[in-house]
XYZ file of C-alpha atoms in Angstrom:
585
model
C 36.277 21.094 25.237
C 39.572 21.949 23.528
C 38.105 21.046 20.128
C 35.089 23.250 20.672
C 37.386 26.214 21.597
C 39.528 25.587 18.492
C 36.456 25.589 16.316
C 35.211 28.862 17.910
C 38.646 30.477 17.343
C 38.591 29.440 13.654
C 35.120 30.784 13.070
C 35.720 33.949 14.948
C 35.418 36.991 12.559
C 38.767 38.759 11.759
C 38.927 42.232 13.144
C 39.836 45.024 10.686
C 40.838 48.472 12.093
C 40.159 51.905 10.601
C 41.816 55.101 11.932
C 40.869 58.300 10.183
C 43.699 60.138 11.836
C 46.786 58.020 11.287
C 45.516 55.197 9.001
C 46.935 54.717 5.464
C 44.849 53.586 2.497
C 47.418 51.423 0.645
C 47.402 47.897 -0.618
C 50.335 47.100 1.688
C 48.359 48.187 4.813
C 47.307 45.038 6.806
C 44.409 46.733 8.627
C 45.786 45.696 12.077
C 45.440 47.666 15.241
C 49.019 49.030 14.813
C 48.632 49.624 11.046
C 45.024 50.514 10.338
C 43.299 51.802 7.191
C 42.220 55.378 6.884
C 38.802 54.839 5.487
C 36.075 52.215 5.892
C 35.294 52.196 2.185
C 38.916 51.394 1.277
C 38.959 48.641 4.024
C 35.817 47.073 2.540
C 37.303 47.064 -0.914
C 40.607 45.465 0.295
C 38.927 42.950 2.648
C 36.043 41.986 0.466
C 33.233 43.485 2.605
C 31.674 42.316 5.842
C 31.732 38.506 5.101
C 33.900 36.953 7.894
C 35.111 40.309 9.002
C 34.577 42.632 11.965
C 35.313 46.398 11.513
C 36.279 48.707 14.252
C 36.881 52.459 13.785
C 38.851 54.731 16.044
C 37.405 57.822 17.558
C 39.754 60.391 19.107
C 38.472 62.238 22.125
C 40.125 64.619 24.477
C 40.399 63.387 28.052
C 41.289 65.107 31.334
C 44.250 67.459 31.672
C 47.437 65.718 32.638
C 49.789 66.663 35.433
C 51.978 68.719 33.108
C 48.980 70.646 31.842
C 48.532 68.992 28.403
C 45.228 67.407 27.508
C 45.349 63.632 27.231
C 43.962 61.625 24.326
C 41.732 58.551 24.866
C 41.516 56.033 22.027
C 38.162 54.347 21.598
C 37.634 51.580 18.997
C 34.014 50.939 18.152
C 31.821 49.583 15.416
C 31.177 52.010 12.596
C 27.772 53.627 12.194
C 25.247 51.947 9.944
C 25.325 54.881 7.515
C 29.116 54.494 7.161
C 28.677 50.729 6.632
C 26.084 51.394 3.918
C 28.377 53.853 2.238
C 31.316 51.464 2.398
C 29.240 48.640 0.904
C 28.161 50.906 -1.974
C 31.808 51.711 -2.588
C 32.631 48.011 -2.692
C 29.773 47.215 -5.112
C 30.893 50.035 -7.428
C 34.450 48.685 -7.249
C 33.287 45.198 -8.109
C 31.391 46.544 -11.167
C 34.482 48.459 -12.219
C 36.665 45.352 -11.939
C 34.138 43.301 -13.847
C 34.004 45.917 -16.646
C 37.786 46.053 -16.753
C 37.906 42.265 -17.033
C 35.328 42.350 -19.849
C 37.270 45.024 -21.701
C 40.505 43.138 -21.139
C 38.902 39.902 -22.461
C 37.604 41.751 -25.498
C 40.986 43.355 -26.124
C 42.578 39.926 -25.728
C 40.200 38.501 -28.325
C 40.943 41.419 -30.645
C 44.636 40.867 -30.212
C 44.195 37.114 -30.970
C 42.197 38.046 -34.077
C 44.780 40.584 -35.146
C 47.687 38.148 -34.702
C 45.778 35.544 -36.673
C 44.974 38.125 -39.371
C 48.685 39.012 -39.554
C 49.637 35.274 -39.838
C 47.145 34.862 -42.670
C 48.551 38.025 -44.279
C 52.071 36.443 -44.420
C 50.700 34.022 -46.998
C 50.020 36.797 -49.450
C 53.051 37.269 -51.618
C 53.227 40.241 -54.033
C 54.852 39.895 -57.453
C 55.355 42.529 -60.104
C 53.268 42.022 -63.201
C 55.851 41.735 -66.015
C 53.255 42.293 -68.668
C 52.954 45.968 -67.558
C 55.224 48.639 -69.165
C 58.618 49.138 -67.560
C 58.446 51.687 -64.810
C 60.204 54.996 -65.216
C 62.114 56.069 -62.069
C 61.106 59.499 -60.861
C 61.356 61.867 -57.924
C 58.042 63.102 -56.479
C 58.915 66.602 -57.651
C 59.261 65.535 -61.285
C 56.328 67.042 -63.223
C 57.033 65.833 -66.813
C 54.958 62.646 -66.359
C 51.892 61.814 -68.408
C 48.791 61.647 -66.232
C 46.109 59.082 -67.007
C 42.453 60.176 -67.218
C 39.475 58.078 -68.209
C 40.581 55.530 -70.799
C 43.909 57.292 -71.356
C 46.782 55.540 -69.534
C 49.299 57.444 -67.553
C 52.978 56.875 -67.285
C 53.938 53.805 -65.195
C 56.509 55.076 -62.680
C 58.724 53.859 -59.919
C 59.065 56.235 -56.939
C 60.676 55.843 -53.554
C 59.913 57.761 -50.350
C 58.498 57.482 -46.887
C 54.994 57.379 -45.568
C 54.039 60.875 -44.342
C 50.291 60.317 -43.831
C 48.286 57.110 -43.797
C 44.548 56.488 -44.168
C 43.351 52.862 -44.228
C 39.852 52.051 -45.388
C 38.040 48.758 -46.196
C 38.418 48.982 -49.903
C 41.734 50.948 -50.208
C 44.718 52.443 -48.392
C 45.679 55.960 -49.084
C 49.278 57.060 -48.524
C 50.967 60.344 -48.719
C 54.508 59.738 -49.805
C 57.404 62.272 -49.355
C 60.931 62.215 -50.587
C 62.143 65.694 -49.894
C 60.989 66.891 -53.260
C 57.254 66.916 -52.803
C 54.162 65.055 -51.673
C 52.437 62.283 -53.635
C 49.088 60.646 -52.903
C 49.268 56.888 -53.490
C 46.280 54.525 -53.747
C 46.561 50.804 -52.884
C 43.694 48.306 -53.379
C 43.069 44.609 -53.326
C 45.874 42.316 -52.134
C 48.199 45.286 -51.882
C 46.312 46.286 -48.708
C 46.220 42.783 -47.222
C 49.810 41.849 -47.020
C 51.713 41.539 -43.744
C 53.677 44.704 -44.529
C 50.600 46.707 -45.506
C 48.897 45.858 -42.193
C 51.876 47.227 -40.360
C 52.354 50.431 -42.410
C 53.266 53.406 -40.154
C 54.411 56.978 -40.617
C 58.139 56.978 -41.577
C 58.094 53.584 -43.358
C 60.153 53.868 -46.536
C 58.828 52.174 -49.724
C 59.386 51.925 -53.438
C 56.069 51.975 -55.172
C 55.266 51.103 -58.834
C 52.112 52.240 -60.641
C 50.320 54.479 -63.039
C 50.215 58.216 -62.525
C 46.643 59.525 -62.860
C 44.716 62.746 -62.471
C 42.702 63.033 -59.289
C 39.016 62.352 -59.934
C 36.717 65.361 -60.320
C 35.702 66.854 -56.981
C 38.656 65.446 -55.027
C 42.061 66.966 -54.246
C 45.639 65.798 -53.790
C 49.135 67.408 -54.063
C 49.670 68.571 -57.713
C 46.214 67.189 -58.555
C 47.638 63.627 -59.271
C 47.797 60.334 -57.548
C 49.695 57.115 -58.013
C 47.581 53.977 -58.620
C 49.907 51.344 -57.137
C 50.295 47.930 -58.746
C 53.361 46.731 -56.850
C 55.589 47.893 -53.950
C 58.514 46.868 -51.854
C 59.129 47.873 -48.231
C 62.647 49.290 -47.790
C 62.661 50.168 -44.143
C 59.859 49.653 -41.565
C 58.879 52.225 -38.979
C 57.380 51.345 -35.531
C 53.591 51.377 -35.350
C 53.407 50.724 -31.563
C 54.207 52.989 -28.566
C 57.422 54.000 -30.282
C 55.709 55.323 -33.371
C 56.787 58.805 -34.616
C 53.334 60.193 -33.787
C 53.883 59.266 -30.141
C 57.381 60.861 -30.085
C 56.538 64.244 -31.655
C 53.322 66.193 -32.192
C 52.285 68.976 -34.556
C 50.429 70.561 -31.566
C 53.669 71.011 -29.585
C 55.867 74.038 -29.956
C 58.985 73.041 -31.963
C 61.279 74.885 -29.524
C 60.039 72.798 -26.538
C 62.743 70.646 -24.874
C 61.028 67.368 -25.882
C 60.677 68.509 -29.479
C 64.359 69.657 -29.579
C 65.432 66.260 -28.111
C 63.584 64.665 -31.069
C 64.642 67.245 -33.597
C 65.721 64.496 -36.012
C 62.075 63.389 -36.172
C 60.564 66.903 -36.066
C 62.564 67.782 -39.244
C 60.323 65.234 -41.138
C 57.316 67.495 -40.468
C 55.933 69.886 -43.071
C 56.619 73.053 -41.110
C 60.209 72.210 -40.167
C 61.076 70.944 -43.645
C 59.541 74.033 -45.255
C 61.573 76.381 -43.006
C 64.720 74.546 -43.934
C 63.935 74.700 -47.668
C 63.320 78.495 -47.350
C 66.610 78.826 -45.372
C 68.486 77.098 -48.129
C 66.951 79.347 -50.657
C 67.764 82.466 -48.532
C 71.473 81.503 -48.380
C 71.512 80.889 -52.147
C 69.742 84.196 -52.725
C 72.372 86.083 -50.798
C 75.159 84.407 -52.717
C 73.330 85.237 -56.017
C 72.880 88.879 -55.059
C 76.536 89.220 -54.018
C 77.632 87.703 -57.271
C 75.468 90.103 -59.210
C 76.941 93.034 -57.268
C 80.497 91.695 -57.954
C 81.408 90.766 -54.384
C 84.110 88.077 -53.913
C 83.327 85.228 -51.530
C 86.113 84.362 -49.017
C 86.348 81.872 -46.136
C 87.980 83.380 -43.003
C 89.226 81.139 -40.159
C 87.093 79.921 -37.328
C 90.013 79.652 -34.885
C 91.082 83.141 -33.841
C 93.095 84.900 -31.147
C 91.295 88.258 -31.235
C 87.827 89.542 -30.254
C 85.280 91.652 -32.176
C 82.201 91.900 -30.015
C 83.626 91.665 -26.520
C 85.633 89.159 -24.583
C 82.744 87.988 -22.325
C 81.095 86.110 -25.185
C 84.130 84.257 -26.464
C 84.353 80.450 -26.548
C 87.964 79.727 -25.383
C 90.057 76.720 -26.142
C 93.617 75.387 -26.016
C 95.108 75.561 -29.489
C 98.346 73.525 -29.353
C 99.442 75.209 -26.095
C 98.136 78.723 -27.135
C 95.004 80.445 -26.165
C 92.510 80.672 -29.005
C 88.746 81.241 -29.516
C 85.977 80.313 -31.782
C 85.251 83.383 -33.984
C 82.502 85.803 -33.017
C 82.625 87.462 -36.420
C 84.732 87.327 -39.594
C 84.620 91.074 -40.042
C 88.258 91.828 -39.187
C 89.523 89.239 -41.742
C 87.088 90.509 -44.356
C 88.564 94.019 -44.009
C 92.089 92.609 -44.758
C 90.792 91.216 -48.090
C 89.186 94.407 -49.649
C 92.503 96.031 -50.803
C 93.122 93.143 -53.284
C 89.673 91.646 -53.858
C 87.355 94.687 -53.742
C 84.072 94.231 -51.956
C 83.927 90.815 -50.130
C 81.472 88.668 -48.294
C 81.327 85.333 -46.371
C 78.593 83.014 -45.103
C 80.162 81.254 -42.128
C 79.377 80.110 -38.672
C 79.945 82.427 -35.731
C 80.023 81.573 -32.041
C 79.002 83.638 -29.061
C 78.945 82.409 -25.450
C 76.122 84.735 -24.421
C 74.279 83.389 -21.388
C 70.955 84.237 -22.891
C 67.892 82.154 -23.564
C 65.876 84.687 -25.525
C 64.119 83.499 -28.638
C 66.502 85.332 -30.930
C 69.882 84.169 -29.478
C 71.975 81.155 -30.442
C 75.452 80.131 -29.401
C 76.243 79.007 -32.967
C 74.636 80.740 -35.842
C 75.146 81.404 -39.572
C 76.607 84.801 -40.203
C 76.326 86.627 -43.515
C 78.995 89.294 -43.452
C 80.266 91.754 -46.027
C 82.780 94.650 -46.253
C 82.588 97.434 -48.792
C 85.588 99.608 -49.829
C 85.586 103.331 -50.725
C 82.091 104.098 -49.479
C 80.348 106.576 -47.243
C 77.696 105.789 -44.529
C 74.774 106.563 -46.806
C 76.268 104.053 -49.448
C 76.183 101.374 -46.799
C 72.508 101.991 -46.007
C 71.596 101.962 -49.733
C 73.508 98.707 -50.166
C 71.700 97.045 -47.246
C 68.330 98.026 -48.813
C 69.448 96.687 -52.155
C 70.681 93.395 -50.685
C 67.494 92.747 -48.651
C 65.247 93.697 -51.583
C 67.230 91.562 -54.046
C 67.083 88.550 -51.780
C 63.335 88.864 -51.242
C 62.758 89.248 -54.983
C 64.769 86.096 -55.703
C 62.811 84.153 -53.121
C 59.388 85.189 -54.332
C 60.352 84.577 -58.041
C 60.797 80.868 -57.135
C 57.233 79.513 -57.128
C 58.074 76.574 -54.833
C 59.872 78.735 -52.237
C 57.175 81.458 -52.541
C 54.576 78.778 -51.829
C 56.423 77.710 -48.608
C 56.587 81.379 -47.502
C 52.899 81.820 -48.253
C 52.007 78.814 -46.040
C 54.322 79.821 -43.239
C 53.639 83.536 -43.315
C 50.435 84.384 -45.273
C 50.679 88.037 -44.203
C 54.252 88.593 -45.498
C 54.594 91.795 -47.467
C 57.637 92.934 -49.435
C 59.002 96.046 -47.637
C 58.831 99.199 -49.625
C 61.945 101.346 -50.317
C 63.479 103.455 -48.885
C 63.358 101.856 -45.456
C 62.403 103.971 -42.529
C 65.478 105.803 -41.104
C 65.569 106.600 -37.324
C 68.508 107.972 -35.342
C 69.184 106.410 -32.022
C 68.465 109.744 -30.290
C 65.046 109.938 -31.985
C 64.311 106.247 -30.933
C 64.997 107.292 -27.271
C 62.457 110.127 -27.658
C 59.989 107.816 -29.329
C 60.152 105.245 -26.472
C 59.670 107.914 -23.882
C 56.752 109.509 -25.755
C 54.611 106.387 -25.706
C 51.681 106.208 -23.353
C 52.682 104.617 -21.119
C 56.444 105.129 -21.897
C 58.439 102.049 -22.921
C 60.902 101.737 -20.048
C 64.539 100.534 -20.031
C 65.737 97.350 -18.198
C 65.888 99.216 -14.843
C 62.257 100.288 -15.233
C 63.166 103.883 -15.940
C 62.666 106.165 -18.884
C 65.366 105.799 -21.512
C 68.202 108.259 -21.621
C 70.944 108.927 -24.128
C 73.593 106.236 -23.629
C 71.233 103.368 -22.796
C 71.751 100.115 -24.686
C 68.164 99.734 -25.842
C 67.057 96.287 -24.620
C 65.730 93.621 -26.885
C 62.174 93.786 -25.569
C 61.894 97.598 -25.976
C 63.507 97.436 -29.398
C 61.233 94.719 -30.574
C 58.144 96.429 -29.236
C 59.028 99.670 -31.017
C 59.529 97.807 -34.300
C 56.249 95.886 -33.936
C 54.357 99.105 -33.221
C 55.846 100.973 -36.172
C 55.484 97.702 -38.189
C 58.081 98.627 -40.827
C 61.746 97.778 -41.445
C 63.791 100.354 -39.655
C 67.356 101.523 -40.067
C 68.246 102.555 -36.532
C 71.373 104.637 -36.840
C 74.016 106.665 -35.001
C 74.428 104.773 -31.766
C 76.609 106.277 -28.928
C 80.220 105.299 -29.222
C 80.269 104.011 -25.591
C 77.841 101.202 -26.259
C 79.332 100.131 -29.668
C 82.401 98.173 -30.703
C 85.875 99.705 -30.667
C 86.278 99.784 -34.448
C 83.249 101.886 -35.354
C 83.839 105.218 -36.946
C 82.541 108.288 -35.159
C 80.112 110.727 -36.812
C 81.964 114.047 -37.613
C 78.853 116.117 -36.853
C 78.447 114.551 -33.332
C 81.501 112.751 -31.965
C 79.402 111.156 -29.269
C 77.846 109.024 -31.999
C 79.061 106.364 -34.433
C 78.241 105.870 -38.116
C 76.431 102.672 -37.214
C 73.198 100.915 -38.103
C 70.923 98.160 -36.815
C 68.317 96.868 -39.250
C 65.166 96.011 -37.360
C 62.319 93.861 -38.645
C 58.753 93.440 -37.210
C 58.321 90.279 -35.248
C 62.053 89.631 -34.876
C 63.969 92.862 -34.051
C 67.539 93.295 -35.081
C 68.660 91.198 -38.034
C 71.673 93.291 -39.211
C 74.353 95.227 -37.344
C 76.773 97.352 -39.373
C 78.949 100.435 -39.377
C 81.656 102.409 -41.076
C 85.032 101.302 -39.714
C 87.744 103.542 -38.276
C 90.138 104.273 -41.131
C 92.639 106.383 -39.188
C 95.687 104.610 -37.791
C 96.079 106.726 -34.699
C 92.385 106.734 -33.969
C 92.329 102.933 -33.965
C 95.376 102.736 -31.725
C 93.583 104.990 -29.301
C 90.498 102.778 -29.385
C 92.725 99.739 -28.449
C 94.143 101.589 -25.442
C 90.696 102.844 -24.370
C 89.327 99.335 -24.395
C 92.445 97.814 -22.699
C 93.179 95.619 -25.770
C 96.530 94.269 -26.843
C 97.784 96.345 -29.768
C 100.272 93.536 -30.778
C 97.537 90.947 -31.213
C 95.845 93.106 -33.817
C 98.895 94.226 -35.812
C 97.637 92.551 -38.961
C 94.320 94.439 -38.683
C 95.855 97.708 -37.649
C 98.321 97.748 -40.571
C 95.383 98.004 -42.977
C 95.448 101.705 -41.906
C 99.222 101.887 -42.350
C 99.362 100.528 -45.930
C 96.915 102.666 -47.863
C 93.861 103.158 -45.695
C 90.455 103.860 -47.199
C 86.855 104.769 -46.048
C 85.089 101.432 -45.696
C 82.252 99.741 -43.879
C 80.406 96.571 -43.516
C 77.835 94.519 -41.584
C 76.835 91.168 -40.273
C 73.405 89.594 -40.868
C 72.050 86.712 -38.714
C 70.754 84.169 -41.301
C 68.491 82.529 -38.737
C 66.918 85.908 -37.792
C 66.355 86.742 -41.446
C 64.604 83.313 -41.916
C 62.456 83.874 -38.800
C 61.328 87.181 -40.193
C 60.475 85.709 -43.618
C 58.753 82.581 -42.258
C 57.169 84.229 -39.221
C 58.874 81.868 -36.755
C 58.510 82.653 -33.108
C 61.979 81.566 -32.275
C 65.174 81.411 -34.344
C 65.813 77.998 -32.817
C 63.403 76.519 -35.483
C 65.345 78.307 -38.276
C 68.510 76.048 -38.019
C 68.893 72.346 -38.365
C 70.020 71.546 -34.830
C 70.061 74.676 -32.532
C 72.838 75.347 -30.143
C 72.197 77.673 -27.183
C 73.065 77.833 -23.520
C 72.337 74.443 -21.959
C 71.754 72.568 -25.302
C 74.421 70.801 -27.393
C 72.355 67.776 -28.468
C 71.455 65.925 -30.521
């Protein structure tokens, strides 16, 4: 009798519970009465269906009102409806098919991986050697153009060139590589055993190589950089690049915005891309073009200090530090030091880093940027404006005379047009009227019409510039919103002899002014601003020992590059941008 009961207990179906109210569909759920599943379909999948199982579902019903006035709940476990069982069985069948398909795919992938590994092992047996009967290879850079190109029966120069794989296209009969070395792009063609080696099978973007071969013209009807290609006869791998999940193409993407956080974290890889490298080459050319223009105009280059104990553009944007027990700052501008050099050196300029601790995340602000600054002696305000036109025009001319740089600009900014001279002149007061005259009016930061004395916000200024779509000299700003050293206009003492140069798409790229030349007026400016006169003695004494009418300006190199290259953010116009919240990599 006991044996029969034991057999009955062992053959009794296991009960599985489903509660649509409190159940949980997770692999860890046991399906017990205290820890039921939420759905019958999920229970079927986890338990393998009806075989050897008994399923009970809970139905919640409201019972009689209790003594304290709340309705009671009666739990009823019952077998699920046939329709629910049929639906659950269907879900189980679909799940089994899915698992079977996954297993088939996994098996196929496993076979492919075995075949790949076997193929790689076989590839290790192929050893490349350089054919010593060929002419000695001439070492070149990709940018070198004085190389004979082969065509038809004519042999081209056999060269040796090193670089990194920029693009890769592997076919059955040949492998096509685009090689870069910082001086250009070169299409390379590999065939035969060159494509079957262990290294060739693992080629990936970024891999550095030295390739040997004949330089030939590209066949008729095909295209390649500089209309030439290298027919490789031998190569050596210098540095491998990952081809797996850590490949460059999985770290950065041409479809992502370069100023995104992920792209900035991987800026060292982004810089290998065509757009980033083109912008950097244009930037280099822009800096050289400024130096060239200044030399032609007989300006002397100087290098002012980066550690300072004075302010130029307001104390709130100073980066402070301890300097051997004294309070010091990173320079906001080299202007004051440039002014001290003009008595002995004449007109001067510098191209240095400036630092501003602005808590701003706009697309045209950086905490560290390259500042092109100049000071001119014995000038009037109109001379300053004419000089700025001349400098900007000379720089653009120099850039466009360089075919390589002009090509980069054309790719980056196909619609770029050389601004015509003279640049549009607009007084600050006229700009206020213009903003208010629009339909609807362009409002200030408080959402009100602009009034005289407003510091025109970046968004309004940029919108005005984009609508007018011309370079603008915005002049004669109110003294109350400008720096302490700016000279006042004699005809209207409310205004300064100041100028911002505005460019479409970017906004302000230059800020300049005439400087106060009168000793007493400058002393009054210190007092008005609550500044220490003693800290500025070396600057003030320029007015004591032979003062002169002089003026100058500062130009943000990154903003200038953004304008030329049509970059949305100036963050992409420097090697590694520094702004609020970012000081890496």
